[in-house]
Amino acid sequence: MGFLNTLLGILGFGIGLSFGLLVGYFIFIYFEPTDVKEPVVKQLQELDTKTLRLLLPDIPLWMKCPDYERVDWLNKFILEMWPYMDKAVCDTIRSTTTPIFDQYIGKFHIKSIEFDCLTLGSLPPIIHGVKVYETQEKEIIIEPGLRWAGNPNIVVMINLLGFRVTVQLTDLQIFMSPRVTLKPLVPSFPCFANVTISLMEKPHIDFGLKILGADVMAIPGLYRFVQENIKEQIANLYHWPQVLEIPLLDSCSGAMTKPVGILRVKVLRAINLLKMDLLGKSDPYVKLSLSGERLPSKKTTVKMSELNPEWNEEFKLIVKDPETQVLQLHVYDWEKVKAHDKMGMQVIPLRMLAPYETKLFTLDLLKNMNPNDPQNKRNRGKIMVELTFAPFRKESSSKYSASLDEEENVSSMDRGSVHIPSNGGVLSVAVERAEDVEGKHHNNPYALVIFRGDQKKTKAIKRSRDPRWDEEFQFVLEEVPMDERIHIEVMSRRRGFNFYPKESLGHVDINLTDVVNNGRINEKYHLINSRSGIIHVEVRWSTV
């Protein structure tokens, strides 16, 4: 009997203690005093050293560090856009978390998990300073100082054993200094292929968490444990040098700028062209180019006084994206004095071509590519062209991978039927930058690339000893450039009258044997006739 009394006494003490703690907790939460005293506002010069030291984390970065710039305009922009950004971000959160919630439905007696309320509130984050790094790579590095003391209201409703359990996140505060890197820079919107984010220091995160209406973060000891654990987990994932990489462009979206093949165009003839002159016939010629290229257009010869001209002239164009690029054909009437009159045009999408297959096109010339323009109903004649797309052996894409795999099985007879030389290709020369180049009279360096009498040059960089050009040139060749050299010279020029308008800052001759054998070289070369100048060049050889 005594044992039973002792056991019941222990059980009663445990139940009473637990019930008492629970009641005390709710009394502490719901009857916590809410009266808040008005803060004492003083000027900075009236504060002592200790108080100023405590205020340092709250002072904007643009005041403490001169490298950070003030961006009030950006904060005003975010403030105006915040209602729309709130909806867009919340929609993204819903679509991202729904598959995660679905994994727990049916487990642990959970019938459903859904958002009862989801909003980021009316207070947007504030950027209190931005620092931009200057690098010699194809990238942009930005470090914004971000603070968000928001009023979000995120309520998750969990149906557990027939009871509706609510978990609410409120009063979220985030202070962090991320490093955002946009790289590599590409000539396709949004002009960078990837975004990488890393944190330069551990973030400060503070929030309130309510379960069934009670703030569990008010439990002594739990608040600090949760905060430190969250900071540690985020730091392990994204604290520099750890990064979060977000790809925006892939190889099929236009980010690829390297050549993937050669388009051979044979302009055959035109039929029944318009007569553009009152006296005499027209003098037609054709300009052809690929979309997305800044290279000068190719031109046929001018056929004088002819409305049915025959050219039978071949051209080679370098293809970078056969899925999106189109061949543009413009027929003009040559004029000796005034501007040349446009007689008509047409375009041919390259996706209509199969690798190594010659295709004949007979196209009606149009005024422009607007289908609703009534002038396109006028008969402007026809143009006939033959096209052949020859992809490089080492380049492949999703559409052409099967064809390229079968390329090795194409016999020399098959190649001859489409007039593609087995040893032709493209020599690509990328002039990236130079270091420590110096002229005697001026320093506005640009690079000359000379090969087989063909000369190409980069833009000039004003007043620089370490110019960065990042320009690429291509040479279409009918045979392998074995045992040949390419000449690259760094020059400087000065605008206006000068006794020394141009001068050489150094040169280098690169033997192409290693390029042909290896397919690519990427080296730094010491410039000849330069004290300590260096040039960084990448050369690639791609065969068809």
Coordinates of C-alpha atoms in Angstrom, one line a residue:
M1 CA 0.0 0.0 0.0
G2 CA 2.9 2.4 0.8
F3 CA 4.5 1.7 -2.6
L4 CA 1.2 2.6 -4.4
N5 CA 1.0 5.9 -2.4
T6 CA 4.6 6.7 -3.3
L7 CA 4.0 5.9 -7.0
L8 CA 0.8 8.0 -7.2
G9 CA 2.7 10.9 -5.4
I10 CA 5.4 10.8 -8.0
L11 CA 3.0 10.8 -10.9
G12 CA 1.0 13.6 -9.4
F13 CA 4.1 15.7 -8.8
G14 CA 5.2 15.2 -12.5
I15 CA 1.8 16.0 -13.9
G16 CA 1.4 19.0 -11.6
L17 CA 4.8 20.4 -12.5
S18 CA 4.2 20.0 -16.2
F19 CA 0.8 21.6 -16.0
G20 CA 2.1 24.4 -13.9
L21 CA 4.9 25.2 -16.3
L22 CA 2.5 25.2 -19.2
V23 CA 0.1 27.5 -17.4
G24 CA 2.9 29.8 -16.3
Y25 CA 4.2 29.9 -19.9
F26 CA 0.9 31.0 -21.3
I27 CA 0.4 33.6 -18.5
F28 CA 3.9 34.9 -19.3
I29 CA 3.1 35.2 -23.0
Y30 CA -0.3 36.7 -22.9
F31 CA 0.1 39.0 -19.9
E32 CA 3.5 40.3 -20.8
P33 CA 3.6 44.1 -20.3
T34 CA 3.2 45.9 -23.7
D35 CA 3.9 49.4 -22.6
V36 CA 7.0 50.7 -24.4
K37 CA 8.8 53.8 -23.4
E38 CA 9.5 56.5 -26.0
P39 CA 13.2 56.3 -27.1
V40 CA 15.5 59.1 -26.1
V41 CA 16.8 60.9 -29.2
K42 CA 20.2 62.6 -29.1
Q43 CA 22.7 64.0 -31.6
L44 CA 25.8 62.0 -32.3
Q45 CA 28.1 64.5 -30.7
E46 CA 26.2 64.2 -27.4
L47 CA 26.7 60.4 -27.2
D48 CA 29.6 58.8 -25.3
T49 CA 32.2 56.4 -26.8
K50 CA 30.5 53.3 -25.5
T51 CA 27.1 54.3 -27.0
L52 CA 28.7 55.2 -30.3
R53 CA 30.4 51.8 -30.5
L54 CA 27.0 50.1 -30.0
L55 CA 25.6 52.2 -32.8
L56 CA 28.2 51.2 -35.4
P57 CA 26.3 48.2 -36.8
D58 CA 23.4 50.5 -37.6
I59 CA 25.4 53.2 -39.5
P60 CA 25.1 52.8 -43.3
L61 CA 28.1 51.4 -45.1
W62 CA 28.4 54.4 -47.4
M63 CA 29.2 56.5 -44.3
K64 CA 31.7 54.1 -42.8
C65 CA 33.4 52.9 -46.0
P66 CA 34.2 55.2 -49.0
D67 CA 34.2 52.2 -51.3
Y68 CA 30.5 51.8 -50.9
E69 CA 28.2 54.0 -52.9
R70 CA 24.8 55.4 -51.7
V71 CA 21.9 54.1 -53.7
D72 CA 18.8 56.0 -52.6
W73 CA 17.5 55.8 -56.1
L74 CA 17.5 52.0 -56.0
N75 CA 15.7 51.9 -52.6
K76 CA 13.0 54.2 -54.1
F77 CA 12.7 51.9 -57.1
I78 CA 12.3 48.8 -54.8
L79 CA 9.7 50.7 -52.7
E80 CA 7.6 51.4 -55.7
M81 CA 8.0 47.8 -57.1
W82 CA 7.6 46.1 -53.7
P83 CA 3.8 45.3 -54.0
Y84 CA 4.4 43.6 -57.3
M85 CA 7.6 41.9 -56.2
D86 CA 5.7 40.6 -53.1
K87 CA 3.1 38.9 -55.2
A88 CA 5.7 37.4 -57.6
V89 CA 8.0 36.1 -54.8
C90 CA 5.0 34.7 -52.9
D91 CA 3.8 32.9 -56.0
T92 CA 7.3 31.4 -56.4
I93 CA 7.4 30.3 -52.8
R94 CA 4.0 28.5 -53.2
S95 CA 5.1 26.7 -56.4
T96 CA 8.4 25.7 -54.8
T97 CA 7.1 24.5 -51.5
T98 CA 4.0 22.6 -52.7
P99 CA 6.0 19.5 -53.9
I100 CA 7.9 19.6 -50.5
F101 CA 4.6 19.7 -48.5
D102 CA 3.2 16.9 -50.6
Q103 CA 6.0 14.5 -49.5
Y104 CA 4.7 14.7 -45.9
I105 CA 1.0 14.2 -46.6
G106 CA -0.1 10.8 -45.3
K107 CA 2.9 10.5 -42.9
F108 CA 2.7 11.1 -39.2
H109 CA -1.1 11.3 -39.5
I110 CA -0.8 14.6 -41.5
K111 CA -3.8 15.1 -43.9
S112 CA -2.8 18.4 -45.5
I113 CA -0.3 21.2 -45.3
E114 CA -1.0 24.6 -47.0
F115 CA -0.5 28.3 -46.6
D116 CA -3.3 30.0 -44.8
C117 CA -1.6 33.4 -45.3
L118 CA 1.5 34.3 -47.3
T119 CA 2.7 37.9 -47.7
L120 CA 6.0 39.6 -47.3
G121 CA 4.4 42.7 -45.8
S122 CA 4.6 46.3 -46.7
L123 CA 8.2 47.1 -45.8
P124 CA 10.7 46.3 -48.5
P125 CA 14.4 45.6 -47.9
I126 CA 16.8 48.5 -47.8
I127 CA 20.2 48.6 -49.5
H128 CA 22.4 50.9 -47.4
G129 CA 25.5 50.7 -49.7
V130 CA 26.8 49.0 -52.8
K131 CA 30.4 48.2 -53.8
V132 CA 31.4 47.2 -57.3
Y133 CA 34.7 45.5 -58.0
E134 CA 36.8 46.0 -61.1
T135 CA 38.3 42.8 -62.4
Q136 CA 40.2 41.7 -65.5
E137 CA 37.8 38.8 -66.2
K138 CA 34.5 38.6 -68.0
E139 CA 32.5 39.2 -64.9
I140 CA 30.8 41.8 -62.7
I141 CA 31.1 41.6 -58.9
I142 CA 28.7 43.5 -56.7
E143 CA 28.6 43.6 -52.9
P144 CA 25.4 45.2 -51.6
G145 CA 24.7 45.8 -47.9
L146 CA 21.2 44.5 -47.3
R147 CA 18.9 45.1 -44.4
W148 CA 15.3 44.0 -44.1
A149 CA 13.3 44.7 -41.0
G150 CA 10.0 43.6 -42.5
N151 CA 6.5 42.8 -41.3
P152 CA 5.7 39.6 -43.2
N153 CA 2.8 37.3 -42.3
I154 CA 3.4 33.7 -43.2
V155 CA 1.0 31.2 -41.8
V156 CA 1.2 27.5 -42.5
M157 CA -1.9 25.4 -41.7
I158 CA -1.3 21.7 -40.8
N159 CA -4.2 19.3 -40.5
L160 CA -2.9 16.8 -37.9
L161 CA -5.2 14.1 -36.4
G162 CA -8.2 16.2 -37.3
F163 CA -6.8 19.3 -35.5
R164 CA -5.8 22.5 -37.3
V165 CA -2.3 23.5 -36.2
T166 CA -1.0 26.9 -37.3
V167 CA 2.6 27.9 -37.5
Q168 CA 3.2 31.6 -38.1
L169 CA 6.3 33.5 -39.0
T170 CA 6.4 37.2 -38.1
D171 CA 8.7 40.1 -37.5
L172 CA 11.5 38.8 -39.8
Q173 CA 14.8 40.7 -39.7
I174 CA 17.7 39.9 -42.0
F175 CA 21.0 41.7 -42.2
M176 CA 23.6 40.4 -44.6
S177 CA 26.4 41.4 -47.0
P178 CA 26.2 39.1 -50.0
R179 CA 28.7 39.1 -52.9
V180 CA 26.9 38.7 -56.3
T181 CA 28.9 37.7 -59.3
L182 CA 27.6 37.9 -62.8
K183 CA 29.6 35.7 -65.1
P184 CA 30.5 35.0 -67.8
L185 CA 29.4 38.1 -69.7
V186 CA 27.9 37.2 -73.1
P187 CA 26.2 39.1 -76.0
S188 CA 22.8 37.6 -75.2
F189 CA 20.1 39.0 -72.9
P190 CA 20.4 39.3 -69.9
C191 CA 24.1 39.6 -70.9
F192 CA 25.4 37.1 -68.3
A193 CA 25.1 33.4 -68.2
N194 CA 25.2 32.7 -64.4
V195 CA 24.7 34.4 -61.1
T196 CA 26.7 33.2 -58.1
I197 CA 26.0 34.4 -54.6
S198 CA 28.1 34.0 -51.5
L199 CA 28.0 35.6 -48.0
M200 CA 31.0 37.6 -46.9
E201 CA 30.0 37.2 -43.2
K202 CA 27.5 35.3 -41.1
P203 CA 24.1 36.8 -41.6
H204 CA 22.0 38.2 -38.7
I205 CA 18.5 36.6 -38.8
D206 CA 15.8 37.4 -36.2
F207 CA 12.1 36.3 -36.4
G208 CA 9.1 35.4 -34.3
L209 CA 7.6 32.0 -34.5
K210 CA 4.1 31.3 -33.2
I211 CA 2.5 27.9 -32.8
L212 CA -1.2 27.9 -32.0
G213 CA -0.9 31.7 -31.4
A214 CA 1.9 31.4 -28.7
D215 CA 5.4 32.8 -29.5
V216 CA 7.7 29.8 -28.8
M217 CA 10.7 32.1 -29.4
A218 CA 9.9 33.7 -26.0
I219 CA 11.0 30.4 -24.2
P220 CA 14.3 31.2 -22.3
G221 CA 17.3 29.6 -24.1
L222 CA 15.3 28.5 -27.2
Y223 CA 15.6 31.8 -29.0
R224 CA 19.4 31.9 -28.9
F225 CA 19.7 28.2 -29.7
V226 CA 17.6 28.6 -32.8
Q227 CA 19.3 31.8 -34.0
E228 CA 22.8 30.5 -33.7
N229 CA 21.8 27.2 -35.3
I230 CA 20.3 28.9 -38.3
K231 CA 23.3 31.2 -38.8
E232 CA 25.6 28.2 -38.6
Q233 CA 23.6 26.2 -41.2
I234 CA 23.4 29.1 -43.6
A235 CA 27.1 29.9 -43.2
N236 CA 28.0 26.3 -43.9
L237 CA 26.1 26.5 -47.2
Y238 CA 26.8 30.0 -48.6
H239 CA 29.6 31.6 -46.5
W240 CA 32.5 32.5 -48.8
P241 CA 34.2 30.6 -50.5
Q242 CA 31.0 28.5 -50.7
V243 CA 28.6 29.8 -53.4
L244 CA 25.1 29.4 -54.6
E245 CA 25.1 29.2 -58.4
I246 CA 22.0 30.1 -60.4
P247 CA 22.3 29.3 -64.2
L248 CA 20.4 31.7 -66.5
L249 CA 21.6 30.7 -69.9
D250 CA 22.6 27.3 -71.3
S251 CA 24.4 26.3 -74.4
C252 CA 21.2 26.4 -76.4
S253 CA 19.9 29.8 -75.4
G254 CA 22.4 32.0 -77.3
A255 CA 25.1 32.2 -74.7
M256 CA 27.5 30.3 -77.0
T257 CA 29.6 32.7 -79.0
K258 CA 32.1 30.2 -80.5
P259 CA 31.7 29.1 -84.1
V260 CA 30.0 25.8 -84.6
G261 CA 30.2 25.5 -88.4
I262 CA 30.5 27.1 -91.8
L263 CA 27.6 28.1 -94.1
R264 CA 28.5 28.0 -97.8
V265 CA 26.2 30.3 -99.8
K266 CA 26.2 30.2 -103.6
V267 CA 24.3 33.2 -105.1
L268 CA 23.1 31.8 -108.5
R269 CA 20.8 34.4 -110.1
A270 CA 17.9 36.7 -109.9
I271 CA 14.8 36.7 -112.1
N272 CA 12.6 39.6 -113.3
L273 CA 13.9 42.2 -111.0
L274 CA 12.2 45.6 -110.7
K275 CA 13.4 48.5 -112.9
M276 CA 14.5 51.1 -110.5
D277 CA 15.8 53.8 -113.0
L278 CA 13.7 55.8 -115.4
L279 CA 16.4 55.6 -118.1
G280 CA 18.0 52.2 -118.6
K281 CA 17.9 49.1 -116.5
S282 CA 19.0 48.4 -112.9
D283 CA 22.5 47.5 -111.8
P284 CA 21.8 44.8 -109.1
Y285 CA 24.1 43.3 -106.6
V286 CA 23.4 41.2 -103.4
K287 CA 24.4 41.7 -99.8
L288 CA 24.3 38.7 -97.5
S289 CA 24.9 38.3 -93.8
L290 CA 23.9 36.2 -90.8
S291 CA 21.7 37.7 -88.0
G292 CA 23.4 38.4 -84.7
E293 CA 26.7 39.2 -86.3
R294 CA 28.6 42.5 -86.4
L295 CA 30.8 41.5 -89.3
P296 CA 30.6 43.4 -92.6
S297 CA 28.1 41.9 -95.1
K298 CA 29.4 39.9 -98.0
K299 CA 28.7 41.4 -101.5
T300 CA 28.4 40.0 -104.9
T301 CA 29.7 41.9 -108.0
V302 CA 27.5 44.4 -109.7
K303 CA 25.7 43.4 -112.9
M304 CA 25.3 46.5 -115.0
S305 CA 22.0 47.1 -116.8
E306 CA 20.6 43.7 -116.1
L307 CA 17.2 42.6 -114.7
N308 CA 18.0 38.9 -114.8
P309 CA 21.5 38.8 -113.5
E310 CA 23.6 35.6 -113.0
W311 CA 26.3 35.7 -110.4
N312 CA 27.3 32.1 -109.5
E313 CA 29.5 33.4 -106.7
E314 CA 30.3 31.5 -103.5
F315 CA 30.7 32.9 -100.0
K316 CA 31.5 31.4 -96.6
L317 CA 29.8 32.6 -93.4
I318 CA 30.6 31.5 -89.9
V319 CA 27.7 30.0 -88.0
K320 CA 27.4 30.3 -84.2
D321 CA 23.8 29.2 -83.5
P322 CA 22.1 27.2 -86.3
E323 CA 18.9 27.1 -84.2
T324 CA 18.2 30.9 -84.2
Q325 CA 20.3 32.5 -86.9
V326 CA 18.9 33.4 -90.3
L327 CA 20.6 34.2 -93.6
Q328 CA 19.7 37.7 -94.7
L329 CA 19.7 38.5 -98.5
H330 CA 19.3 42.1 -99.7
V331 CA 19.2 43.0 -103.4
Y332 CA 20.3 46.6 -104.2
D333 CA 20.5 48.8 -107.3
W334 CA 24.0 50.2 -107.5
E335 CA 24.2 54.0 -107.9
K336 CA 27.2 56.0 -108.8
V337 CA 26.3 59.2 -106.9
K338 CA 23.2 58.8 -104.6
A339 CA 22.4 56.1 -102.1
H340 CA 21.8 52.6 -103.5
D341 CA 18.1 51.7 -103.9
K342 CA 16.8 48.6 -102.2
M343 CA 15.1 46.3 -104.7
G344 CA 14.0 43.5 -102.3
M345 CA 15.0 41.1 -99.5
Q346 CA 14.5 37.6 -98.1
V347 CA 15.6 35.6 -95.1
I348 CA 16.3 31.8 -94.7
P349 CA 16.3 30.3 -91.2
L350 CA 19.3 28.0 -90.8
R351 CA 17.2 25.4 -88.9
M352 CA 15.8 24.5 -92.3
L353 CA 19.2 23.0 -93.4
A354 CA 20.5 19.5 -92.7
P355 CA 24.3 19.1 -92.2
Y356 CA 26.3 18.5 -95.4
E357 CA 23.2 18.6 -97.6
T358 CA 23.1 21.2 -100.4
K359 CA 19.7 22.8 -100.7
L360 CA 18.4 25.1 -103.5
F361 CA 16.1 28.0 -102.6
T362 CA 14.0 30.0 -105.1
L363 CA 12.5 32.9 -103.1
D364 CA 10.2 35.8 -103.9
L365 CA 11.7 39.1 -103.0
L366 CA 9.8 41.3 -100.5
K367 CA 9.9 45.0 -99.5
N368 CA 10.4 44.0 -95.9
M369 CA 9.5 41.2 -93.5
N370 CA 6.2 42.7 -92.3
P371 CA 3.5 40.4 -93.5
N372 CA 0.9 43.1 -93.2
D373 CA 2.7 45.6 -95.4
P374 CA 0.6 45.9 -98.7
Q375 CA 3.9 46.7 -100.6
N376 CA 4.9 43.1 -100.2
K377 CA 2.1 42.1 -102.6
R378 CA 4.0 43.8 -105.5
N379 CA 6.1 41.4 -107.7
R380 CA 9.7 42.3 -107.1
G381 CA 11.3 39.2 -108.8
K382 CA 13.0 36.1 -107.4
I383 CA 16.4 35.1 -106.2
M384 CA 18.0 31.7 -106.3
V385 CA 20.7 30.5 -103.9
E386 CA 22.3 27.2 -102.8
L387 CA 23.1 26.7 -99.1
T388 CA 25.2 24.1 -97.4
F389 CA 25.8 23.9 -93.7
A390 CA 29.0 22.2 -92.6
P391 CA 29.3 21.8 -88.8
F392 CA 32.7 21.4 -87.2
R393 CA 33.8 18.0 -86.1
K394 CA 34.4 18.9 -82.4
E395 CA 31.3 21.0 -82.0
S396 CA 27.8 19.5 -81.4
S397 CA 24.4 20.7 -80.3
S398 CA 21.2 18.9 -79.4
K399 CA 19.8 19.0 -82.9
Y400 CA 23.0 18.0 -84.8
S401 CA 24.5 15.5 -82.4
A402 CA 23.3 12.5 -84.3
S403 CA 24.5 13.9 -87.6
L404 CA 27.9 14.7 -86.2
D405 CA 28.3 11.2 -84.7
E406 CA 27.7 9.9 -88.2
E407 CA 30.2 12.3 -89.8
E408 CA 33.1 9.9 -89.5
N409 CA 31.1 7.5 -91.8
V410 CA 30.7 10.1 -94.5
S411 CA 32.9 9.0 -97.4
S412 CA 35.1 11.2 -99.4
M413 CA 32.7 10.7 -102.4
D414 CA 29.8 12.0 -100.3
R415 CA 31.8 15.0 -99.2
G416 CA 32.8 15.8 -102.7
S417 CA 29.1 15.8 -103.8
V418 CA 28.5 18.8 -101.6
H419 CA 31.9 20.4 -102.3
I420 CA 33.2 20.4 -98.8
P421 CA 36.9 20.0 -98.5
S422 CA 37.9 17.5 -95.8
N423 CA 40.7 19.7 -94.5
G424 CA 38.9 23.1 -94.4
G425 CA 38.0 25.0 -91.2
V426 CA 38.0 28.2 -89.2
L427 CA 40.9 29.7 -87.4
S428 CA 39.6 31.7 -84.4
V429 CA 41.9 34.3 -82.7
A430 CA 40.7 35.8 -79.5
V431 CA 42.8 38.8 -78.4
E432 CA 42.0 39.1 -74.7
R433 CA 44.3 41.7 -73.1
A434 CA 47.9 43.0 -72.8
E435 CA 50.0 44.0 -69.8
D436 CA 52.6 46.6 -69.2
V437 CA 52.7 48.0 -72.7
E438 CA 54.1 51.5 -73.1
G439 CA 54.7 53.8 -76.0
K440 CA 57.3 56.6 -76.3
H441 CA 54.9 59.3 -77.4
H442 CA 51.3 58.1 -76.5
N443 CA 49.5 55.1 -75.0
N444 CA 46.3 54.3 -76.8
P445 CA 46.9 50.6 -77.6
Y446 CA 45.0 48.4 -80.1
A447 CA 46.0 45.0 -81.5
L448 CA 46.5 44.1 -85.2
V449 CA 46.0 40.5 -86.3
I450 CA 47.5 39.7 -89.7
F451 CA 47.2 36.3 -91.4
R452 CA 47.8 35.5 -95.1
G453 CA 47.5 39.1 -96.0
D454 CA 44.1 39.5 -94.2
Q455 CA 44.3 42.2 -91.4
K456 CA 41.9 42.7 -88.5
K457 CA 42.2 45.1 -85.6
T458 CA 40.6 45.6 -82.2
K459 CA 39.3 48.8 -80.7
A460 CA 41.7 51.3 -79.2
I461 CA 41.9 51.7 -75.4
K462 CA 42.7 55.3 -74.4
R463 CA 45.5 56.0 -72.0
S464 CA 46.1 52.4 -70.7
R465 CA 49.2 50.3 -70.1
D466 CA 47.0 47.3 -69.4
P467 CA 44.3 47.3 -72.1
R468 CA 41.6 44.7 -72.2
W469 CA 40.0 44.1 -75.6
D470 CA 38.2 40.7 -75.4
E471 CA 37.7 40.6 -79.2
E472 CA 37.6 37.5 -81.4
F473 CA 38.3 37.2 -85.2
Q474 CA 37.8 34.3 -87.6
F475 CA 39.6 33.3 -90.7
V476 CA 37.8 30.8 -93.0
L477 CA 40.5 28.5 -94.6
E478 CA 40.3 25.9 -97.3
E479 CA 43.3 24.0 -96.0
V480 CA 45.0 23.3 -92.7
P481 CA 47.4 26.1 -91.6
M482 CA 50.2 23.8 -90.8
D483 CA 53.7 25.3 -90.4
E484 CA 52.3 28.8 -90.7
R485 CA 52.5 31.8 -88.4
I486 CA 50.1 34.5 -87.4
H487 CA 51.4 38.0 -86.7
I488 CA 49.9 40.0 -83.8
E489 CA 51.1 43.5 -83.1
V490 CA 50.2 46.0 -80.4
M491 CA 50.0 49.5 -81.8
S492 CA 49.2 52.9 -80.4
R493 CA 47.6 55.8 -82.3
R494 CA 46.9 59.4 -81.5
R495 CA 44.0 61.4 -82.8
G496 CA 44.5 64.8 -84.4
F497 CA 47.8 66.2 -85.8
N498 CA 50.9 64.6 -84.4
F499 CA 54.4 63.9 -85.6
Y500 CA 54.0 60.4 -84.3
P501 CA 50.4 59.3 -85.2
K502 CA 51.2 55.6 -84.8
E503 CA 53.8 53.6 -83.1
S504 CA 54.4 49.9 -82.4
L505 CA 54.4 48.7 -78.8
G506 CA 55.6 45.2 -79.6
H507 CA 54.7 42.2 -81.6
V508 CA 54.6 38.4 -81.6
D509 CA 54.5 35.7 -84.2
I510 CA 52.6 32.5 -83.2
N511 CA 53.4 29.2 -84.8
L512 CA 50.1 27.4 -85.7
T513 CA 51.5 23.9 -85.6
D514 CA 50.5 23.3 -82.0
V515 CA 47.1 24.9 -82.6
V516 CA 46.4 22.4 -85.5
N517 CA 47.6 19.4 -83.5
N518 CA 45.9 20.3 -80.2
G519 CA 42.9 22.2 -81.5
R520 CA 43.5 25.1 -79.1
I521 CA 46.1 27.1 -77.3
N522 CA 45.6 29.7 -74.6
E523 CA 48.9 31.4 -73.7
K524 CA 50.6 34.7 -72.6
Y525 CA 53.4 35.8 -74.9
H526 CA 56.2 38.3 -74.3
L527 CA 56.0 41.0 -76.9
I528 CA 59.1 41.5 -79.1
N529 CA 60.6 45.0 -79.1
S530 CA 58.9 45.7 -75.8
R531 CA 60.5 46.2 -72.4
S532 CA 58.1 44.0 -70.4
G533 CA 54.9 43.9 -72.4
I534 CA 52.8 40.7 -72.4
I535 CA 49.8 39.8 -74.6
H536 CA 47.2 37.1 -73.8
V537 CA 45.9 35.3 -76.8
E538 CA 43.6 32.2 -77.4
V539 CA 43.8 30.5 -80.8
R540 CA 41.4 27.7 -81.9
W541 CA 41.3 25.6 -85.0
S542 CA 38.0 24.0 -85.9
T543 CA 37.6 21.6 -88.9
V544 CA 34.6 20.6 -90.9

